[in-house]
PDB file of N, CA and C in Angstrom:
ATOM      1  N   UNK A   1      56.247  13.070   9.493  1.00 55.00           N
ATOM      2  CA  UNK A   1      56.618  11.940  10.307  1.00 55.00           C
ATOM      3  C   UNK A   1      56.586  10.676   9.453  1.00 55.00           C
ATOM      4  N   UNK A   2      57.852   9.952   9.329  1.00 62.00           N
ATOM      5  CA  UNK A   2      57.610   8.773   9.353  1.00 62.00           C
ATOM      6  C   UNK A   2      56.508   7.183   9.517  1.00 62.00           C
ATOM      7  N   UNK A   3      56.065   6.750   8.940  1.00 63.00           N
ATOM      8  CA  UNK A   3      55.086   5.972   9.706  1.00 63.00           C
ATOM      9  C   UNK A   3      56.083   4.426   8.847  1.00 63.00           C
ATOM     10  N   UNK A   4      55.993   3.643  10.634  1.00 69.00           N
ATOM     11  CA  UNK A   4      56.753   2.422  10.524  1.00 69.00           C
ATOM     12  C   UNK A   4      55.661   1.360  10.568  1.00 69.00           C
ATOM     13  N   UNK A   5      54.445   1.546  10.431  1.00 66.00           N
ATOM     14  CA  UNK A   5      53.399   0.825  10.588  1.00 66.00           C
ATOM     15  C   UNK A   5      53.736  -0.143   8.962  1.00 66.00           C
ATOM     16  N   UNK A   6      52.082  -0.672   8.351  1.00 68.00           N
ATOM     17  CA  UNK A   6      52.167  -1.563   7.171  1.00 68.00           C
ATOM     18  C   UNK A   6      52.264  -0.558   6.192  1.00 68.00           C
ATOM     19  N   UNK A   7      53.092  -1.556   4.935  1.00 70.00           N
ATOM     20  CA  UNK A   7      53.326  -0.492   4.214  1.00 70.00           C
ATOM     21  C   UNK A   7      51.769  -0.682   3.020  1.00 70.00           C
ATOM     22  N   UNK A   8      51.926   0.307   1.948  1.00 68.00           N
ATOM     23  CA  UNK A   8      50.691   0.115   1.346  1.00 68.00           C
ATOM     24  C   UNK A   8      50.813  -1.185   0.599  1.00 68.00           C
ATOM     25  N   UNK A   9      51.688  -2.061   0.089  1.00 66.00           N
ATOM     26  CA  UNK A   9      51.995  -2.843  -0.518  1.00 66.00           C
ATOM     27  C   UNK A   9      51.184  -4.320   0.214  1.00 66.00           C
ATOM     28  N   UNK A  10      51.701  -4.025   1.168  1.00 70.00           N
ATOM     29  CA  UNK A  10      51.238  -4.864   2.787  1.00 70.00           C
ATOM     30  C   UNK A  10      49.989  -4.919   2.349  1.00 70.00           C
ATOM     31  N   UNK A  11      49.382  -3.716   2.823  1.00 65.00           N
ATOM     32  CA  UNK A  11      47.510  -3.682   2.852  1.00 65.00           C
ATOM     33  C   UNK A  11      46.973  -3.887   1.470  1.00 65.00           C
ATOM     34  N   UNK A  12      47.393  -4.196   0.540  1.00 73.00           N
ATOM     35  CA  UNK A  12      46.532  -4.895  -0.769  1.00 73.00           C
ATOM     36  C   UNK A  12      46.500  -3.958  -2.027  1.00 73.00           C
ATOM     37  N   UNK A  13      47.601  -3.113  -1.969  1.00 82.00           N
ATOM     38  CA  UNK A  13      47.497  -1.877  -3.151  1.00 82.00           C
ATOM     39  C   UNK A  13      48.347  -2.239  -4.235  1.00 82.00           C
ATOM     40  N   UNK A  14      47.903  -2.137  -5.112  1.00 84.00           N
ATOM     41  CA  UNK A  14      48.833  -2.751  -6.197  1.00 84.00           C
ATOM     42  C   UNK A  14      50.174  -1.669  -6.593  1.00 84.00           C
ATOM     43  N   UNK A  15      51.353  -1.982  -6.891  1.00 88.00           N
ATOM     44  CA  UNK A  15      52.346  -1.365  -7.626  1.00 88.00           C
ATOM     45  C   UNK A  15      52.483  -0.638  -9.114  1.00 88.00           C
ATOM     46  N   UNK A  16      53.234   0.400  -9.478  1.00 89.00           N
ATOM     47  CA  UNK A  16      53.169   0.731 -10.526  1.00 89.00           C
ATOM     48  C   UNK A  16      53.106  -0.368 -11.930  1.00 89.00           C
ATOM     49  N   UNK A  17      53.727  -1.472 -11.481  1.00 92.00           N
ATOM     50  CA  UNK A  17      54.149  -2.600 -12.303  1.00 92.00           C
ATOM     51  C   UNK A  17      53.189  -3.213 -12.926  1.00 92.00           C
ATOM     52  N   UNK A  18      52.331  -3.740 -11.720  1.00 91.00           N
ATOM     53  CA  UNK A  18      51.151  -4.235 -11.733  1.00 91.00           C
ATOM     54  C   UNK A  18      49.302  -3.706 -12.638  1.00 91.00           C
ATOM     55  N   UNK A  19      49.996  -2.376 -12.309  1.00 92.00           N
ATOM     56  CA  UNK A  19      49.076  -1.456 -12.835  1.00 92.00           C
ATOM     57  C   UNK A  19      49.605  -1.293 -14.714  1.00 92.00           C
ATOM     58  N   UNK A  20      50.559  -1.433 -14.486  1.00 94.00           N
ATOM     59  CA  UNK A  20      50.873  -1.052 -16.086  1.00 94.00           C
ATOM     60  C   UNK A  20      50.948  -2.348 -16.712  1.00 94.00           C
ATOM     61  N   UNK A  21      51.203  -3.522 -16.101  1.00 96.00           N
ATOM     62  CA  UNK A  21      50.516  -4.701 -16.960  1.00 96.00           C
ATOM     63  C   UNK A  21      49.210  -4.874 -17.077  1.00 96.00           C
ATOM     64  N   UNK A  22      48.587  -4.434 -15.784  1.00 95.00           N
ATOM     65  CA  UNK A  22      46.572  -4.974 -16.518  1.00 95.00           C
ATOM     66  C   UNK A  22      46.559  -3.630 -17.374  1.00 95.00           C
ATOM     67  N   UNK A  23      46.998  -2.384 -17.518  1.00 96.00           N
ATOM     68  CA  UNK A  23      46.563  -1.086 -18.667  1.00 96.00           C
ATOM     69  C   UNK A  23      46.882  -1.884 -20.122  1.00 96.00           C
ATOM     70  N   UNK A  24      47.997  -2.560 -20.182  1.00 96.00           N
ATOM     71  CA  UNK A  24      48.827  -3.069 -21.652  1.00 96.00           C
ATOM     72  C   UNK A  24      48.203  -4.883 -22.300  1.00 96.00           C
ATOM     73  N   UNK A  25      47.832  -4.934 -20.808  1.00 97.00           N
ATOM     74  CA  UNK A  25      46.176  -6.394 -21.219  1.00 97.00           C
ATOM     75  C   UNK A  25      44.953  -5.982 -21.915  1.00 97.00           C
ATOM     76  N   UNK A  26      44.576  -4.556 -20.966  1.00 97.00           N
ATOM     77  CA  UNK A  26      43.222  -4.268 -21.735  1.00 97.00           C
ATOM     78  C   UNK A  26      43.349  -3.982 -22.862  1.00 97.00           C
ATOM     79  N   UNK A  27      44.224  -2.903 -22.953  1.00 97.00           N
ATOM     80  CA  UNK A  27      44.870  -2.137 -24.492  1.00 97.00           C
ATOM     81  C   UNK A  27      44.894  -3.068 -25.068  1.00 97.00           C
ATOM     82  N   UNK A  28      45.656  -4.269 -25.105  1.00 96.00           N
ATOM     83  CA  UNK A  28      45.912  -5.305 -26.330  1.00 96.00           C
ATOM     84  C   UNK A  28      44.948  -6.333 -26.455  1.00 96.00           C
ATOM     85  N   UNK A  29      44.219  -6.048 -25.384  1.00 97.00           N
ATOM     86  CA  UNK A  29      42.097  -6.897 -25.647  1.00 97.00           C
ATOM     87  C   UNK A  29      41.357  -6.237 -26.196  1.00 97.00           C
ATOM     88  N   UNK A  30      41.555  -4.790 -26.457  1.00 97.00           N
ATOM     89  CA  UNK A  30      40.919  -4.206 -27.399  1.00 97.00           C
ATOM     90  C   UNK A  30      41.352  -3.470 -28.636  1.00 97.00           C
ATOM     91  N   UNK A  31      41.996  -4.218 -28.739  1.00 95.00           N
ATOM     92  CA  UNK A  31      42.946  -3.584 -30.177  1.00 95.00           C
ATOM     93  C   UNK A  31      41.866  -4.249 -31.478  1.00 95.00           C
ATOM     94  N   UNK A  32      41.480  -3.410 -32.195  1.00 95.00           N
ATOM     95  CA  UNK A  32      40.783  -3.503 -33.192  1.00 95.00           C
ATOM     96  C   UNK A  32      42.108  -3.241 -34.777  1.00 95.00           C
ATOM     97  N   UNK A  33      42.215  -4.148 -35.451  1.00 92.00           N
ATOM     98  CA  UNK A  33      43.359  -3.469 -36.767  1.00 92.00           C
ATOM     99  C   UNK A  33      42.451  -3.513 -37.390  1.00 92.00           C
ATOM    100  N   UNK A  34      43.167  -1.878 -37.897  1.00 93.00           N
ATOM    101  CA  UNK A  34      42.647  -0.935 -39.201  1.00 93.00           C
ATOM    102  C   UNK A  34      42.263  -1.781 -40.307  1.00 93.00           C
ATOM    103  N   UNK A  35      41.372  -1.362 -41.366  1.00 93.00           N
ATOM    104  CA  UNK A  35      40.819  -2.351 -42.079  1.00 93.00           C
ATOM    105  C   UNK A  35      41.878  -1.786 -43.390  1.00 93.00           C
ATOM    106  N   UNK A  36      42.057  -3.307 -44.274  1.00 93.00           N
ATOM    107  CA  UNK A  36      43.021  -3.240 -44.992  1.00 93.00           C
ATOM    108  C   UNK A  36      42.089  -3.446 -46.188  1.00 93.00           C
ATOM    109  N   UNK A  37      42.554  -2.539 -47.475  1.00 95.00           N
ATOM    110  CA  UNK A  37      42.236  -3.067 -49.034  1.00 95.00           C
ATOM    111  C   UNK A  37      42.142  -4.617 -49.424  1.00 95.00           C
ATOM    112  N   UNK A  38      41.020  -4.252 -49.651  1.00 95.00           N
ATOM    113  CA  UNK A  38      41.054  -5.871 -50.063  1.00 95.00           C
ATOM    114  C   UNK A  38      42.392  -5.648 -51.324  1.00 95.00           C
ATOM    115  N   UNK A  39      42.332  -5.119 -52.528  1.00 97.00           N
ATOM    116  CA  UNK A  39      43.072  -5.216 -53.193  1.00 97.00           C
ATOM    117  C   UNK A  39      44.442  -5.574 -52.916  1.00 97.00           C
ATOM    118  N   UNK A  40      44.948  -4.603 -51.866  1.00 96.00           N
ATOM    119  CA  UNK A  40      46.264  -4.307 -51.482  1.00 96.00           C
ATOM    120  C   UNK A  40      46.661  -5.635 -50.515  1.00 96.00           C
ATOM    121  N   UNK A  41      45.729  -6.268 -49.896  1.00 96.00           N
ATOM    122  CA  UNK A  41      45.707  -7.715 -49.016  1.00 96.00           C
ATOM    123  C   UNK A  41      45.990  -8.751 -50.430  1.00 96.00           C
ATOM    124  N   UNK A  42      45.291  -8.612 -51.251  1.00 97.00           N
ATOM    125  CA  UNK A  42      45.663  -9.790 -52.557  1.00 97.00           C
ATOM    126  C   UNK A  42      46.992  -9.854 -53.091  1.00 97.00           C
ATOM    127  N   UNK A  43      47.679  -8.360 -52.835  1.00 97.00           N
ATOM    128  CA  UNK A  43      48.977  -8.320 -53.413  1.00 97.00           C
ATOM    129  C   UNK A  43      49.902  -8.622 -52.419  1.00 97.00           C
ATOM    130  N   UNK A  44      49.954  -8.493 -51.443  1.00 97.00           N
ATOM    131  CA  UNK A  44      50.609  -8.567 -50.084  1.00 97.00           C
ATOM    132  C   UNK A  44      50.448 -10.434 -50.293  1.00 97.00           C
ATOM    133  N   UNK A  45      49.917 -11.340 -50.244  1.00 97.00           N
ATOM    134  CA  UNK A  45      49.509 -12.216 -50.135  1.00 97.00           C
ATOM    135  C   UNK A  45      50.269 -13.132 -51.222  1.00 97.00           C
ATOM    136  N   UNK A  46      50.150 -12.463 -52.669  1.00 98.00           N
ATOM    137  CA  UNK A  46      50.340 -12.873 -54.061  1.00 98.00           C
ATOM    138  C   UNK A  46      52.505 -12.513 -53.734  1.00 98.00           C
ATOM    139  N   UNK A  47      52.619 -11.512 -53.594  1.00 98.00           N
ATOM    140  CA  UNK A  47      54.195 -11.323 -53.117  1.00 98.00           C
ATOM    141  C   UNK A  47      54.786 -12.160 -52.300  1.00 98.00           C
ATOM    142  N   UNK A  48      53.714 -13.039 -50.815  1.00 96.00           N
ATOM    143  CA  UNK A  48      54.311 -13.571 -50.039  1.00 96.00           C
ATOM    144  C   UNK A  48      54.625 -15.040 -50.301  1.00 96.00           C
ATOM    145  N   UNK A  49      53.817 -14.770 -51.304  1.00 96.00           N
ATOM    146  CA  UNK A  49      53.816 -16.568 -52.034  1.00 96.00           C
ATOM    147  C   UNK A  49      54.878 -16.584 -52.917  1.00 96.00           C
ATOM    148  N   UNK A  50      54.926 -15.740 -53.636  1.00 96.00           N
ATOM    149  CA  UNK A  50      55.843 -16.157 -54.397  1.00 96.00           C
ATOM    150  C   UNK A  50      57.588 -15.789 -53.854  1.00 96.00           C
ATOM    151  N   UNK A  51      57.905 -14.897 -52.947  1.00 95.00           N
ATOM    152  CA  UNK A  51      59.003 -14.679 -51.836  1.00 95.00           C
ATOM    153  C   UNK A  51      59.468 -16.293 -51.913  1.00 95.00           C
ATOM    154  N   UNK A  52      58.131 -16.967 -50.745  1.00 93.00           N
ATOM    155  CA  UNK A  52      58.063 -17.977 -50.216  1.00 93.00           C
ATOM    156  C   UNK A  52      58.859 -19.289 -50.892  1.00 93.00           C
ATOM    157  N   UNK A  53      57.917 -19.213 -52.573  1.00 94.00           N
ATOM    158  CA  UNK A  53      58.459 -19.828 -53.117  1.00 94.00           C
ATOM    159  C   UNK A  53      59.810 -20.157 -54.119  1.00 94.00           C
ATOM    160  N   UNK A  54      60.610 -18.959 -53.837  1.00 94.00           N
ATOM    161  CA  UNK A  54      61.451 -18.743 -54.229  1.00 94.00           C
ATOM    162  C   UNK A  54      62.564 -18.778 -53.349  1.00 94.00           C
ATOM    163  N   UNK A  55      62.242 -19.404 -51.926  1.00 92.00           N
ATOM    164  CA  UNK A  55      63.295 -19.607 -50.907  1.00 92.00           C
ATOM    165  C   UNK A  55      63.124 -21.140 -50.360  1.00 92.00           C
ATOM    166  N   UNK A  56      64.483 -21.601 -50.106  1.00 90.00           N
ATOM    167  CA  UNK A  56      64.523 -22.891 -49.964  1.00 90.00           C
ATOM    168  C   UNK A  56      63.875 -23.117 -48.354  1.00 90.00           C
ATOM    169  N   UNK A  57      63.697 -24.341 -47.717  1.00 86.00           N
ATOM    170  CA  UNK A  57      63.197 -23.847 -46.652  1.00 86.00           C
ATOM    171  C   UNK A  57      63.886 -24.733 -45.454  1.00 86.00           C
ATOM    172  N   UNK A  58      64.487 -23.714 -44.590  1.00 84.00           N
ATOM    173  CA  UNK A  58      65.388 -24.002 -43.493  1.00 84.00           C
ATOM    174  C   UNK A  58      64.402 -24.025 -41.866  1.00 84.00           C
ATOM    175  N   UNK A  59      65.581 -24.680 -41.276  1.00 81.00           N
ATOM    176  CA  UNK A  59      65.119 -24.671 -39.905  1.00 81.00           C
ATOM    177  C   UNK A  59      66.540 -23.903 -39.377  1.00 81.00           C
ATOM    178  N   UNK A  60      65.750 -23.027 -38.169  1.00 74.00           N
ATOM    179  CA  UNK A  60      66.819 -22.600 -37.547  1.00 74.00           C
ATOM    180  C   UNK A  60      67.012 -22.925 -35.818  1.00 74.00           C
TER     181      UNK A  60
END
């Protein structure tokens, strides 16, 4: 049977929507990143500088 009464939405239940944005809040409140080489962070760093400085610098 049908029921034409309130729907669950009505009485205070949250939606799939709703539910999968607070899951993808917590997830991304507890995101811990993997720990990186120090070494491999100096080179990453030392490359981005010099990229950097080897490009003129625009606005877009």
């Amino acid at each position: 049977m049908i029921s034409r009464g309130r729907t669950r939405a009505e009485e205070g239940s949250i939606d799939a929507a709703t539910r999968a944005n607070t899951r993808w809040e917590e997830t991304l409140a507890s995101y811990e990143a993997p720990p990186l080489d120090v070494a491999k962070d100096g080179e990453l760093k030392d490359f981005m500088g010099r990229k950097k400085a080897s490009m003129e610098d625009t606005w877009y």
